[in-house]
JSON list of C-alpha atoms in Angstrom, two decimals:
[
{"chain": "A", "resi": 1, "resn": "MET", "atom": "CA", "xyz": [-11.39, -1.58, -11.67]},
{"chain": "A", "resi": 2, "resn": "TYR", "atom": "CA", "xyz": [-10.47, -0.06, -8.34]},
{"chain": "A", "resi": 3, "resn": "THR", "atom": "CA", "xyz": [-10.64, 3.54, -7.12]},
{"chain": "A", "resi": 4, "resn": "ILE", "atom": "CA", "xyz": [-8.22, 5.03, -4.62]},
{"chain": "A", "resi": 5, "resn": "ALA", "atom": "CA", "xyz": [-10.23, 7.79, -2.98]},
{"chain": "A", "resi": 6, "resn": "LEU", "atom": "CA", "xyz": [-10.27, 10.30, -0.16]},
{"chain": "A", "resi": 7, "resn": "LEU", "atom": "CA", "xyz": [-13.48, 10.19, 1.89]},
{"chain": "A", "resi": 8, "resn": "PRO", "atom": "CA", "xyz": [-14.81, 13.19, 3.83]},
{"chain": "A", "resi": 9, "resn": "ASN", "atom": "CA", "xyz": [-16.02, 12.64, 7.38]},
{"chain": "A", "resi": 10, "resn": "LYS", "atom": "CA", "xyz": [-19.39, 10.93, 7.73]},
{"chain": "A", "resi": 11, "resn": "ALA", "atom": "CA", "xyz": [-21.26, 14.10, 8.71]},
{"chain": "A", "resi": 12, "resn": "THR", "atom": "CA", "xyz": [-20.13, 15.89, 5.55]},
{"chain": "A", "resi": 13, "resn": "GLN", "atom": "CA", "xyz": [-20.91, 12.86, 3.41]},
{"chain": "A", "resi": 14, "resn": "LYS", "atom": "CA", "xyz": [-24.44, 12.64, 4.81]},
{"chain": "A", "resi": 15, "resn": "ARG", "atom": "CA", "xyz": [-25.06, 16.35, 4.11]},
{"chain": "A", "resi": 16, "resn": "ILE", "atom": "CA", "xyz": [-23.96, 15.94, 0.49]},
{"chain": "A", "resi": 17, "resn": "VAL", "atom": "CA", "xyz": [-26.05, 12.78, 0.01]},
{"chain": "A", "resi": 18, "resn": "SER", "atom": "CA", "xyz": [-29.08, 14.52, 1.51]},
{"chain": "A", "resi": 19, "resn": "PHE", "atom": "CA", "xyz": [-28.59, 17.48, -0.80]},
{"chain": "A", "resi": 20, "resn": "THR", "atom": "CA", "xyz": [-28.50, 15.34, -3.94]},
{"chain": "A", "resi": 21, "resn": "LYS", "atom": "CA", "xyz": [-31.57, 13.40, -2.81]},
{"chain": "A", "resi": 22, "resn": "GLU", "atom": "CA", "xyz": [-33.46, 16.68, -2.47]},
{"chain": "A", "resi": 23, "resn": "TYR", "atom": "CA", "xyz": [-32.79, 17.29, -6.18]},
{"chain": "A", "resi": 24, "resn": "LYS", "atom": "CA", "xyz": [-33.01, 13.66, -7.31]},
{"chain": "A", "resi": 25, "resn": "ASN", "atom": "CA", "xyz": [-35.32, 14.53, -10.22]},
{"chain": "A", "resi": 26, "resn": "GLU", "atom": "CA", "xyz": [-32.47, 16.48, -11.82]},
{"chain": "A", "resi": 27, "resn": "PHE", "atom": "CA", "xyz": [-30.15, 13.44, -11.90]},
{"chain": "A", "resi": 28, "resn": "CYS", "atom": "CA", "xyz": [-30.05, 10.19, -13.84]},
{"chain": "A", "resi": 29, "resn": "GLY", "atom": "CA", "xyz": [-28.24, 6.97, -13.08]},
{"chain": "A", "resi": 30, "resn": "GLN", "atom": "CA", "xyz": [-26.78, 5.99, -9.72]},
{"chain": "A", "resi": 31, "resn": "MET", "atom": "CA", "xyz": [-27.23, 8.59, -6.98]},
{"chain": "A", "resi": 32, "resn": "LEU", "atom": "CA", "xyz": [-24.77, 9.25, -4.18]},
{"chain": "A", "resi": 33, "resn": "ASP", "atom": "CA", "xyz": [-25.36, 7.15, -1.07]},
{"chain": "A", "resi": 34, "resn": "MET", "atom": "CA", "xyz": [-23.53, 5.94, 2.04]},
{"chain": "A", "resi": 35, "resn": "LYS", "atom": "CA", "xyz": [-22.97, 2.36, 0.83]},
{"chain": "A", "resi": 36, "resn": "ILE", "atom": "CA", "xyz": [-21.66, 1.86, -2.72]},
{"chain": "A", "resi": 37, "resn": "ASN", "atom": "CA", "xyz": [-21.37, 5.44, -3.95]},
{"chain": "A", "resi": 38, "resn": "GLN", "atom": "CA", "xyz": [-20.08, 7.59, -1.12]},
{"chain": "A", "resi": 39, "resn": "PRO", "atom": "CA", "xyz": [-19.12, 11.23, -1.75]},
{"chain": "A", "resi": 40, "resn": "HIS", "atom": "CA", "xyz": [-15.37, 11.23, -2.40]},
{"chain": "A", "resi": 41, "resn": "VAL", "atom": "CA", "xyz": [-12.43, 12.71, -4.24]},
{"chain": "A", "resi": 42, "resn": "THR", "atom": "CA", "xyz": [-10.75, 10.27, -6.64]},
{"chain": "A", "resi": 43, "resn": "LEU", "atom": "CA", "xyz": [-6.97, 10.05, -6.40]},
{"chain": "A", "resi": 44, "resn": "LEU", "atom": "CA", "xyz": [-6.65, 7.34, -9.05]},
{"chain": "A", "resi": 45, "resn": "LYS", "atom": "CA", "xyz": [-8.59, 4.61, -10.83]},
{"chain": "A", "resi": 46, "resn": "THR", "atom": "CA", "xyz": [-6.77, 1.48, -11.92]},
{"chain": "A", "resi": 47, "resn": "ALA", "atom": "CA", "xyz": [-6.82, -2.29, -12.35]},
{"chain": "A", "resi": 48, "resn": "PHE", "atom": "CA", "xyz": [-4.61, -4.07, -9.83]},
{"chain": "A", "resi": 49, "resn": "LYS", "atom": "CA", "xyz": [-2.82, -7.35, -10.38]},
{"chain": "A", "resi": 50, "resn": "PRO", "atom": "CA", "xyz": [-4.60, -10.17, -8.49]},
{"chain": "A", "resi": 51, "resn": "GLU", "atom": "CA", "xyz": [-1.71, -10.66, -6.06]},
{"chain": "A", "resi": 52, "resn": "THR", "atom": "CA", "xyz": [-1.66, -6.99, -4.96]},
{"chain": "A", "resi": 53, "resn": "ASP", "atom": "CA", "xyz": [-1.86, -6.53, -1.19]},
{"chain": "A", "resi": 54, "resn": "LEU", "atom": "CA", "xyz": [-4.21, -3.52, -1.05]},
{"chain": "A", "resi": 55, "resn": "LYS", "atom": "CA", "xyz": [-3.90, -3.02, 2.71]},
{"chain": "A", "resi": 56, "resn": "GLU", "atom": "CA", "xyz": [-0.13, -2.98, 2.47]},
{"chain": "A", "resi": 57, "resn": "LEU", "atom": "CA", "xyz": [-0.33, -0.44, -0.36]},
{"chain": "A", "resi": 58, "resn": "LEU", "atom": "CA", "xyz": [-2.39, 1.86, 1.86]},
{"chain": "A", "resi": 59, "resn": "ASN", "atom": "CA", "xyz": [0.07, 1.39, 4.71]},
{"chain": "A", "resi": 60, "resn": "ILE", "atom": "CA", "xyz": [2.89, 2.52, 2.44]},
{"chain": "A", "resi": 61, "resn": "LEU", "atom": "CA", "xyz": [1.00, 5.53, 1.11]},
{"chain": "A", "resi": 62, "resn": "VAL", "atom": "CA", "xyz": [-0.08, 6.75, 4.52]},
{"chain": "A", "resi": 63, "resn": "SER", "atom": "CA", "xyz": [3.25, 6.13, 6.24]},
{"chain": "A", "resi": 64, "resn": "GLU", "atom": "CA", "xyz": [5.12, 8.09, 3.56]},
{"chain": "A", "resi": 65, "resn": "TYR", "atom": "CA", "xyz": [2.70, 10.98, 3.61]},
{"chain": "A", "resi": 66, "resn": "LYS", "atom": "CA", "xyz": [1.45, 10.86, 7.18]},
{"chain": "A", "resi": 67, "resn": "LYS", "atom": "CA", "xyz": [2.02, 14.57, 7.84]},
{"chain": "A", "resi": 68, "resn": "THR", "atom": "CA", "xyz": [-0.50, 15.73, 5.28]},
{"chain": "A", "resi": 69, "resn": "SER", "atom": "CA", "xyz": [-3.95, 16.98, 6.10]},
{"chain": "A", "resi": 70, "resn": "PRO", "atom": "CA", "xyz": [-5.80, 16.54, 2.78]},
{"chain": "A", "resi": 71, "resn": "SER", "atom": "CA", "xyz": [-8.44, 19.21, 2.33]},
{"chain": "A", "resi": 72, "resn": "GLY", "atom": "CA", "xyz": [-9.80, 21.79, -0.08]},
{"chain": "A", "resi": 73, "resn": "PHE", "atom": "CA", "xyz": [-12.49, 24.43, -0.50]},
{"chain": "A", "resi": 74, "resn": "LEU", "atom": "CA", "xyz": [-15.55, 23.60, -2.60]},
{"chain": "A", "resi": 75, "resn": "GLN", "atom": "CA", "xyz": [-15.95, 25.80, -5.65]},
{"chain": "A", "resi": 76, "resn": "GLY", "atom": "CA", "xyz": [-18.93, 26.54, -7.88]},
{"chain": "A", "resi": 77, "resn": "LEU", "atom": "CA", "xyz": [-20.63, 23.76, -9.84]},
{"chain": "A", "resi": 78, "resn": "GLN", "atom": "CA", "xyz": [-19.56, 22.73, -13.33]},
{"chain": "A", "resi": 79, "resn": "VAL", "atom": "CA", "xyz": [-20.79, 20.14, -15.84]},
{"chain": "A", "resi": 80, "resn": "ASN", "atom": "CA", "xyz": [-18.30, 18.05, -17.77]},
{"chain": "A", "resi": 81, "resn": "PRO", "atom": "CA", "xyz": [-18.90, 16.65, -21.31]},
{"chain": "A", "resi": 82, "resn": "ARG", "atom": "CA", "xyz": [-20.45, 13.50, -19.81]},
{"chain": "A", "resi": 83, "resn": "ARG", "atom": "CA", "xyz": [-22.98, 15.61, -17.86]},
{"chain": "A", "resi": 84, "resn": "ALA", "atom": "CA", "xyz": [-21.30, 14.84, -14.53]},
{"chain": "A", "resi": 85, "resn": "LEU", "atom": "CA", "xyz": [-22.00, 17.62, -12.04]},
{"chain": "A", "resi": 86, "resn": "ILE", "atom": "CA", "xyz": [-18.81, 18.43, -10.17]},
{"chain": "A", "resi": 87, "resn": "SER", "atom": "CA", "xyz": [-17.29, 20.91, -7.75]},
{"chain": "A", "resi": 88, "resn": "HIS", "atom": "CA", "xyz": [-13.56, 21.51, -8.00]},
{"chain": "A", "resi": 89, "resn": "LEU", "atom": "CA", "xyz": [-11.55, 22.01, -4.83]},
{"chain": "A", "resi": 90, "resn": "SER", "atom": "CA", "xyz": [-9.22, 24.97, -4.39]},
{"chain": "A", "resi": 91, "resn": "ASN", "atom": "CA", "xyz": [-6.22, 25.15, -2.02]},
{"chain": "A", "resi": 92, "resn": "ASP", "atom": "CA", "xyz": [-5.79, 21.43, -2.65]},
{"chain": "A", "resi": 93, "resn": "ASP", "atom": "CA", "xyz": [-1.98, 21.17, -2.73]},
{"chain": "A", "resi": 94, "resn": "ASN", "atom": "CA", "xyz": [-1.95, 18.31, -0.22]},
{"chain": "A", "resi": 95, "resn": "ILE", "atom": "CA", "xyz": [-4.44, 16.31, -2.32]},
{"chain": "A", "resi": 96, "resn": "VAL", "atom": "CA", "xyz": [-2.38, 16.83, -5.47]},
{"chain": "A", "resi": 97, "resn": "ALA", "atom": "CA", "xyz": [0.77, 15.85, -3.58]},
{"chain": "A", "resi": 98, "resn": "MET", "atom": "CA", "xyz": [-0.90, 12.64, -2.37]},
{"chain": "A", "resi": 99, "resn": "HIS", "atom": "CA", "xyz": [-1.96, 11.81, -5.95]},
{"chain": "A", "resi": 100, "resn": "ASN", "atom": "CA", "xyz": [1.59, 12.32, -7.21]},
{"chain": "A", "resi": 101, "resn": "LEU", "atom": "CA", "xyz": [3.00, 10.29, -4.32]},
{"chain": "A", "resi": 102, "resn": "LEU", "atom": "CA", "xyz": [0.94, 7.20, -5.10]},
{"chain": "A", "resi": 103, "resn": "LEU", "atom": "CA", "xyz": [1.75, 7.00, -8.84]},
{"chain": "A", "resi": 104, "resn": "PRO", "atom": "CA", "xyz": [5.20, 5.35, -8.55]},
{"chain": "A", "resi": 105, "resn": "HIS", "atom": "CA", "xyz": [3.87, 2.91, -5.95]},
{"chain": "A", "resi": 106, "resn": "VAL", "atom": "CA", "xyz": [0.87, 1.92, -8.06]},
{"chain": "A", "resi": 107, "resn": "LYS", "atom": "CA", "xyz": [2.60, 1.72, -11.45]},
{"chain": "A", "resi": 108, "resn": "PRO", "atom": "CA", "xyz": [4.22, -1.74, -10.97]},
{"chain": "A", "resi": 109, "resn": "LEU", "atom": "CA", "xyz": [0.94, -3.10, -9.55]},
{"chain": "A", "resi": 110, "resn": "VAL", "atom": "CA", "xyz": [-1.26, -2.21, -12.54]},
{"chain": "A", "resi": 111, "resn": "ASP", "atom": "CA", "xyz": [-2.80, -5.13, -14.43]},
{"chain": "A", "resi": 112, "resn": "LYS", "atom": "CA", "xyz": [-2.72, -3.58, -17.90]},
{"chain": "A", "resi": 113, "resn": "ALA", "atom": "CA", "xyz": [-4.48, -6.58, -19.44]},
{"chain": "A", "resi": 114, "resn": "ASN", "atom": "CA", "xyz": [-7.59, -5.69, -17.42]},
{"chain": "A", "resi": 115, "resn": "ILE", "atom": "CA", "xyz": [-7.80, -2.01, -18.34]},
{"chain": "A", "resi": 116, "resn": "LYS", "atom": "CA", "xyz": [-11.24, -2.25, -19.81]},
{"chain": "A", "resi": 117, "resn": "ASN", "atom": "CA", "xyz": [-11.66, 0.24, -22.63]},
{"chain": "A", "resi": 118, "resn": "LYS", "atom": "CA", "xyz": [-9.21, -0.91, -25.30]},
{"chain": "A", "resi": 119, "resn": "LYS", "atom": "CA", "xyz": [-10.58, 1.68, -27.75]},
{"chain": "A", "resi": 120, "resn": "PHE", "atom": "CA", "xyz": [-10.12, 4.68, -25.44]},
{"chain": "A", "resi": 121, "resn": "VAL", "atom": "CA", "xyz": [-9.19, 7.79, -27.46]},
{"chain": "A", "resi": 122, "resn": "GLY", "atom": "CA", "xyz": [-9.26, 10.62, -24.89]},
{"chain": "A", "resi": 123, "resn": "ASP", "atom": "CA", "xyz": [-9.04, 14.33, -25.60]},
{"chain": "A", "resi": 124, "resn": "THR", "atom": "CA", "xyz": [-5.23, 14.60, -25.66]},
{"chain": "A", "resi": 125, "resn": "VAL", "atom": "CA", "xyz": [-2.19, 12.39, -26.24]},
{"chain": "A", "resi": 126, "resn": "GLU", "atom": "CA", "xyz": [-1.35, 12.71, -22.54]},
{"chain": "A", "resi": 127, "resn": "GLU", "atom": "CA", "xyz": [-4.78, 11.38, -21.55]},
{"chain": "A", "resi": 128, "resn": "VAL", "atom": "CA", "xyz": [-4.38, 8.35, -23.81]},
{"chain": "A", "resi": 129, "resn": "GLU", "atom": "CA", "xyz": [-0.91, 7.60, -22.43]},
{"chain": "A", "resi": 130, "resn": "SER", "atom": "CA", "xyz": [-2.19, 7.97, -18.87]},
{"chain": "A", "resi": 131, "resn": "TYR", "atom": "CA", "xyz": [-5.19, 5.73, -19.50]},
{"chain": "A", "resi": 132, "resn": "PHE", "atom": "CA", "xyz": [-3.17, 2.84, -20.91]},
{"chain": "A", "resi": 133, "resn": "LYS", "atom": "CA", "xyz": [-0.57, 3.20, -18.17]},
{"chain": "A", "resi": 134, "resn": "TYR", "atom": "CA", "xyz": [-2.95, 3.35, -15.20]},
{"chain": "A", "resi": 135, "resn": "GLY", "atom": "CA", "xyz": [-6.54, 2.98, -16.45]},
{"chain": "A", "resi": 136, "resn": "TYR", "atom": "CA", "xyz": [-7.27, 6.65, -15.58]},
{"chain": "A", "resi": 137, "resn": "ARG", "atom": "CA", "xyz": [-6.94, 9.59, -17.93]},
{"chain": "A", "resi": 138, "resn": "TYR", "atom": "CA", "xyz": [-6.24, 12.26, -15.30]},
{"chain": "A", "resi": 139, "resn": "THR", "atom": "CA", "xyz": [-2.77, 11.79, -13.81]},
{"chain": "A", "resi": 140, "resn": "GLY", "atom": "CA", "xyz": [0.18, 14.07, -13.15]},
{"chain": "A", "resi": 141, "resn": "ASP", "atom": "CA", "xyz": [-0.41, 17.53, -14.59]},
{"chain": "A", "resi": 142, "resn": "LYS", "atom": "CA", "xyz": [-3.87, 16.44, -15.79]},
{"chain": "A", "resi": 143, "resn": "PHE", "atom": "CA", "xyz": [-5.06, 15.53, -12.29]},
{"chain": "A", "resi": 144, "resn": "TYR", "atom": "CA", "xyz": [-7.59, 17.84, -10.68]},
{"chain": "A", "resi": 145, "resn": "SER", "atom": "CA", "xyz": [-9.34, 17.27, -7.38]},
{"chain": "A", "resi": 146, "resn": "HIS", "atom": "CA", "xyz": [-13.10, 17.40, -7.56]},
{"chain": "A", "resi": 147, "resn": "LEU", "atom": "CA", "xyz": [-16.20, 16.04, -5.91]},
{"chain": "A", "resi": 148, "resn": "SER", "atom": "CA", "xyz": [-18.87, 14.60, -8.18]},
{"chain": "A", "resi": 149, "resn": "LEU", "atom": "CA", "xyz": [-22.54, 15.01, -7.22]},
{"chain": "A", "resi": 150, "resn": "GLY", "atom": "CA", "xyz": [-23.98, 12.79, -9.95]},
{"chain": "A", "resi": 151, "resn": "ARG", "atom": "CA", "xyz": [-24.97, 12.83, -13.61]},
{"chain": "A", "resi": 152, "resn": "LEU", "atom": "CA", "xyz": [-27.50, 15.43, -14.71]},
{"chain": "A", "resi": 153, "resn": "ASN", "atom": "CA", "xyz": [-30.44, 14.80, -17.01]},
{"chain": "A", "resi": 154, "resn": "ASP", "atom": "CA", "xyz": [-29.50, 17.88, -19.03]},
{"chain": "A", "resi": 155, "resn": "GLU", "atom": "CA", "xyz": [-26.32, 19.70, -20.00]},
{"chain": "A", "resi": 156, "resn": "GLU", "atom": "CA", "xyz": [-27.24, 22.86, -18.08]},
{"chain": "A", "resi": 157, "resn": "ILE", "atom": "CA", "xyz": [-27.30, 23.14, -14.29]},
{"chain": "A", "resi": 158, "resn": "PRO", "atom": "CA", "xyz": [-30.82, 23.89, -12.98]},
{"chain": "A", "resi": 159, "resn": "TYR", "atom": "CA", "xyz": [-30.88, 27.32, -11.36]},
{"chain": "A", "resi": 160, "resn": "ASP", "atom": "CA", "xyz": [-32.49, 26.23, -8.09]},
{"chain": "A", "resi": 161, "resn": "LEU", "atom": "CA", "xyz": [-29.99, 23.39, -7.64]},
{"chain": "A", "resi": 162, "resn": "GLU", "atom": "CA", "xyz": [-27.02, 25.67, -8.30]},
{"chain": "A", "resi": 163, "resn": "LYS", "atom": "CA", "xyz": [-28.35, 28.38, -5.97]},
{"chain": "A", "resi": 164, "resn": "ALA", "atom": "CA", "xyz": [-28.97, 25.86, -3.18]},
{"chain": "A", "resi": 165, "resn": "PHE", "atom": "CA", "xyz": [-25.46, 24.45, -3.56]},
{"chain": "A", "resi": 166, "resn": "GLU", "atom": "CA", "xyz": [-23.94, 27.92, -3.36]},
{"chain": "A", "resi": 167, "resn": "ASP", "atom": "CA", "xyz": [-25.99, 28.73, -0.27]},
{"chain": "A", "resi": 168, "resn": "ASN", "atom": "CA", "xyz": [-25.06, 25.51, 1.52]},
{"chain": "A", "resi": 169, "resn": "PHE", "atom": "CA", "xyz": [-21.61, 24.49, 0.30]},
{"chain": "A", "resi": 170, "resn": "LEU", "atom": "CA", "xyz": [-19.75, 27.16, -1.72]},
{"chain": "A", "resi": 171, "resn": "GLY", "atom": "CA", "xyz": [-16.39, 27.93, -0.13]},
{"chain": "A", "resi": 172, "resn": "GLU", "atom": "CA", "xyz": [-16.76, 25.22, 2.51]},
{"chain": "A", "resi": 173, "resn": "LEU", "atom": "CA", "xyz": [-13.58, 23.56, 3.70]},
{"chain": "A", "resi": 174, "resn": "ILE", "atom": "CA", "xyz": [-13.80, 19.82, 3.07]},
{"chain": "A", "resi": 175, "resn": "SER", "atom": "CA", "xyz": [-11.41, 17.70, 5.12]},
{"chain": "A", "resi": 176, "resn": "PHE", "atom": "CA", "xyz": [-10.83, 14.03, 4.48]},
{"chain": "A", "resi": 177, "resn": "ASP", "atom": "CA", "xyz": [-10.44, 11.59, 7.35]},
{"chain": "A", "resi": 178, "resn": "ARG", "atom": "CA", "xyz": [-10.05, 8.32, 5.42]},
{"chain": "A", "resi": 179, "resn": "ILE", "atom": "CA", "xyz": [-8.19, 7.05, 2.38]},
{"chain": "A", "resi": 180, "resn": "ALA", "atom": "CA", "xyz": [-9.84, 4.02, 0.81]},
{"chain": "A", "resi": 181, "resn": "ILE", "atom": "CA", "xyz": [-9.50, 1.55, -2.04]},
{"chain": "A", "resi": 182, "resn": "CYS", "atom": "CA", "xyz": [-12.90, 0.63, -3.49]},
{"chain": "A", "resi": 183, "resn": "ARG", "atom": "CA", "xyz": [-13.91, -2.12, -5.90]},
{"chain": "A", "resi": 184, "resn": "GLY", "atom": "CA", "xyz": [-15.93, -0.47, -8.65]},
{"chain": "A", "resi": 185, "resn": "ILE", "atom": "CA", "xyz": [-19.47, -1.27, -9.62]},
{"chain": "A", "resi": 186, "resn": "LYS", "atom": "CA", "xyz": [-20.60, 0.34, -12.88]},
{"chain": "A", "resi": 187, "resn": "ASN", "atom": "CA", "xyz": [-20.79, 4.15, -12.48]},
{"chain": "A", "resi": 188, "resn": "THR", "atom": "CA", "xyz": [-20.26, 3.99, -8.71]},
{"chain": "A", "resi": 189, "resn": "LEU", "atom": "CA", "xyz": [-17.37, 4.29, -6.29]},
{"chain": "A", "resi": 190, "resn": "GLY", "atom": "CA", "xyz": [-18.06, 0.69, -5.20]},
{"chain": "A", "resi": 191, "resn": "HIS", "atom": "CA", "xyz": [-17.53, -1.20, -1.97]},
{"chain": "A", "resi": 192, "resn": "VAL", "atom": "CA", "xyz": [-14.62, -0.28, 0.29]},
{"chain": "A", "resi": 193, "resn": "VAL", "atom": "CA", "xyz": [-12.16, -3.19, 0.30]},
{"chain": "A", "resi": 194, "resn": "ALA", "atom": "CA", "xyz": [-9.36, -1.50, 2.25]},
{"chain": "A", "resi": 195, "resn": "SER", "atom": "CA", "xyz": [-9.11, 1.78, 4.14]},
{"chain": "A", "resi": 196, "resn": "LYS", "atom": "CA", "xyz": [-7.07, 3.75, 6.63]},
{"chain": "A", "resi": 197, "resn": "LYS", "atom": "CA", "xyz": [-8.40, 6.45, 8.90]},
{"chain": "A", "resi": 198, "resn": "LEU", "atom": "CA", "xyz": [-6.52, 9.71, 9.02]},
{"chain": "A", "resi": 199, "resn": "HIS", "atom": "CA", "xyz": [-6.13, 11.95, 12.04]},
{"chain": "A", "resi": 200, "resn": "PRO", "atom": "CA", "xyz": [-7.70, 15.43, 11.55]},
{"chain": "A", "resi": 201, "resn": "LYS", "atom": "CA", "xyz": [-4.14, 16.79, 11.47]},
{"chain": "A", "resi": 202, "resn": "GLY", "atom": "CA", "xyz": [-3.06, 14.16, 9.00]},
{"chain": "A", "resi": 203, "resn": "MET", "atom": "CA", "xyz": [-1.55, 11.51, 11.29]},
{"chain": "A", "resi": 204, "resn": "LEU", "atom": "CA", "xyz": [-2.67, 7.90, 11.15]},
{"chain": "A", "resi": 205, "resn": "PHE", "atom": "CA", "xyz": [-5.04, 6.35, 13.65]},
{"chain": "A", "resi": 206, "resn": "ILE", "atom": "CA", "xyz": [-4.32, 2.74, 14.54]},
{"chain": "A", "resi": 207, "resn": "SER", "atom": "CA", "xyz": [-7.36, 0.90, 13.18]}
]
C-alpha cells in the first residue's frame, strides 16, 4: 500500500518527533521518526497498479493545484477507537480541496486486487464503499485532515502529555512544504518513493 501525504517542514517535523520521544513510555508500536514514519497528514492511502508512474502523478496533482498553500491549525488531542492519538487541523480548506482533487486522478490507477483487507467492514456503508474503491475508508465527505502522534498504551490521554501538547502546539499553524508518495511498512508512513517540494506560497519548486 502507498500513502499520499503532506509533509510539514523539517523543523516542525523534528519538534513533533522530539515531543513524542519525550513521552515514549505512553506509546506502543512504531514511534514517529524522520526516516520511515515522518509526521504527516494523509491525503489518501491506496494500492497502485505496478505500471503507475508515481512521479508523473505528483506532477499532475501539483500542476493542477499549484496555487494552494496547504496548511491548518492544530487542535486539541483526541484518541480514536484504535487508540491512535491525533490532532485535527482546522481552517484546512486547501488540504480538503487537494484531497478531493486527487481522487479522480487516482481512481483509474488503483490496483483493487491488492487492497489487502478483504474482510473490511467499516463503521458505515460509505466507509466500506470507499475502502474497496481506494483502499482507504476516509474519502470525500468522510475525509478529515489530522496529524497522528502514535498509538497510546491506554484509551485515555495522560494528563501531562495532553498539557504539554497544549502548551507547545495547540493552535499552531502547520504549513506543508512537500507532497509525497510513500511505500508503506506495517503501521508506518514508509519510505518516500516520490515527492515534490512546494513553495511556502503554494507554488512548485523545480527539484
